[in-house]
């Protein structure tokens, strides 16, 4: 089922997200719906708060639907380590449609998470995957990529968004 994607400045994007204590059918359904929603928006990642659910659940598919093996369904992710040269690249977000800005992030990330079968998994990611995982985990902490811009850049982006909202031209973007 395709869910509504909440966009900035919706408050649900800033709320506290609770860890999943039991991986039951409702969590699996949430993950299924998030995959449908991400695919339909042609995104590369989605976090539960972006569909209005304040739980620590994310999905990432850096192939944007091209490679079935690339889809990751992730519960209660934790960053164990960030390292490497800063990777400086353009980033966007399904909750901040139409905005793409350069964000520097560590190029390597080690993430621990829970799979749906309850087993713990550790992924060592680099490059675009490391970026996508950090972006989605940021969402679980109420952080948007625009928060990582310089203050002046952030104000410019917010101004542009307010203008677009006022003329009713604010449609979904990509992650
Ligand atoms: Zn996002």
mmCIF file of N, CA, C and O in Angstrom, residues 3 10-11 17 19 34-35 38 61 76 82 88 100 111 130 136 158 171:
data_model
loop_
_atom_site.group_PDB
_atom_site.id
_atom_site.type_symbol
_atom_site.label_atom_id
_atom_site.label_comp_id
_atom_site.label_asym_id
_atom_site.label_seq_id
_atom_site.Cartn_x
_atom_site.Cartn_y
_atom_site.Cartn_z
ATOM 1 N N UNK A 3 1.756 4.872 0.905
ATOM 2 C CA UNK A 3 1.408 5.804 1.987
ATOM 3 C C UNK A 3 1.734 7.233 1.566
ATOM 4 O O UNK A 3 2.514 7.463 0.637
ATOM 5 N N UNK A 10 6.417 19.451 8.240
ATOM 6 C CA UNK A 10 5.544 18.609 9.063
ATOM 7 C C UNK A 10 6.260 18.200 10.364
ATOM 8 O O UNK A 10 7.380 17.692 10.333
ATOM 9 N N UNK A 11 5.571 18.385 11.485
ATOM 10 C CA UNK A 11 6.154 18.134 12.815
ATOM 11 C C UNK A 11 6.517 16.663 13.048
ATOM 12 O O UNK A 11 7.392 16.346 13.862
ATOM 13 N N UNK A 17 11.504 8.996 17.742
ATOM 14 C CA UNK A 17 11.134 7.718 17.140
ATOM 15 C C UNK A 17 11.502 6.573 18.071
ATOM 16 O O UNK A 17 12.642 6.451 18.518
ATOM 17 N N UNK A 19 12.227 2.735 19.416
ATOM 18 C CA UNK A 19 12.731 1.464 18.898
ATOM 19 C C UNK A 19 11.607 0.425 18.816
ATOM 20 O O UNK A 19 10.654 0.479 19.592
ATOM 21 N N UNK A 34 6.256 0.766 3.174
ATOM 22 C CA UNK A 34 7.338 1.729 2.923
ATOM 23 C C UNK A 34 8.041 1.416 1.596
ATOM 24 O O UNK A 34 8.394 2.330 0.848
ATOM 25 N N UNK A 35 8.214 0.124 1.295
ATOM 26 C CA UNK A 35 8.837 -0.252 0.016
ATOM 27 C C UNK A 35 7.946 0.205 -1.141
ATOM 28 O O UNK A 35 8.419 0.829 -2.098
ATOM 29 N N UNK A 38 8.279 4.016 -1.403
ATOM 30 C CA UNK A 38 9.581 4.441 -1.932
ATOM 31 C C UNK A 38 9.663 4.164 -3.430
ATOM 32 O O UNK A 38 10.095 5.013 -4.210
ATOM 33 N N UNK A 61 17.411 1.434 -0.789
ATOM 34 C CA UNK A 61 17.669 0.697 -2.022
ATOM 35 C C UNK A 61 18.392 1.634 -2.974
ATOM 36 O O UNK A 61 17.756 2.408 -3.698
ATOM 37 N N UNK A 76 15.671 -0.759 13.951
ATOM 38 C CA UNK A 76 16.535 -0.290 15.058
ATOM 39 C C UNK A 76 18.008 -0.127 14.664
ATOM 40 O O UNK A 76 18.892 -0.670 15.341
ATOM 41 N N UNK A 82 31.809 5.682 12.100
ATOM 42 C CA UNK A 82 31.870 6.495 10.881
ATOM 43 C C UNK A 82 33.338 6.815 10.656
ATOM 44 O O UNK A 82 34.043 7.170 11.590
ATOM 45 N N UNK A 88 31.761 14.337 -0.410
ATOM 46 C CA UNK A 88 31.013 15.579 -0.628
ATOM 47 C C UNK A 88 30.164 15.405 -1.886
ATOM 48 O O UNK A 88 30.695 15.300 -2.981
ATOM 49 N N UNK A 100 18.001 19.982 -3.814
ATOM 50 C CA UNK A 100 19.206 19.149 -3.874
ATOM 51 C C UNK A 100 20.369 20.035 -3.480
ATOM 52 O O UNK A 100 20.579 21.089 -4.072
ATOM 53 N N UNK A 111 27.106 -0.138 10.412
ATOM 54 C CA UNK A 111 25.768 -0.049 11.001
ATOM 55 C C UNK A 111 25.346 -1.424 11.520
ATOM 56 O O UNK A 111 25.507 -2.426 10.828
ATOM 57 N N UNK A 130 26.747 4.260 2.200
ATOM 58 C CA UNK A 130 27.044 4.857 3.506
ATOM 59 C C UNK A 130 26.275 6.173 3.661
ATOM 60 O O UNK A 130 25.734 6.478 4.730
ATOM 61 N N UNK A 136 19.079 8.255 6.217
ATOM 62 C CA UNK A 136 17.849 7.673 6.779
ATOM 63 C C UNK A 136 17.929 7.602 8.307
ATOM 64 O O UNK A 136 16.938 7.838 8.990
ATOM 65 N N UNK A 158 15.009 27.148 2.859
ATOM 66 C CA UNK A 158 13.706 27.281 3.534
ATOM 67 C C UNK A 158 12.839 28.343 2.881
ATOM 68 O O UNK A 158 11.629 28.186 2.745
ATOM 69 N N UNK A 171 5.921 19.104 -4.713
ATOM 70 C CA UNK A 171 5.645 17.686 -4.951
ATOM 71 C C UNK A 171 6.861 16.842 -4.575
ATOM 72 O O UNK A 171 7.976 17.338 -4.472
#
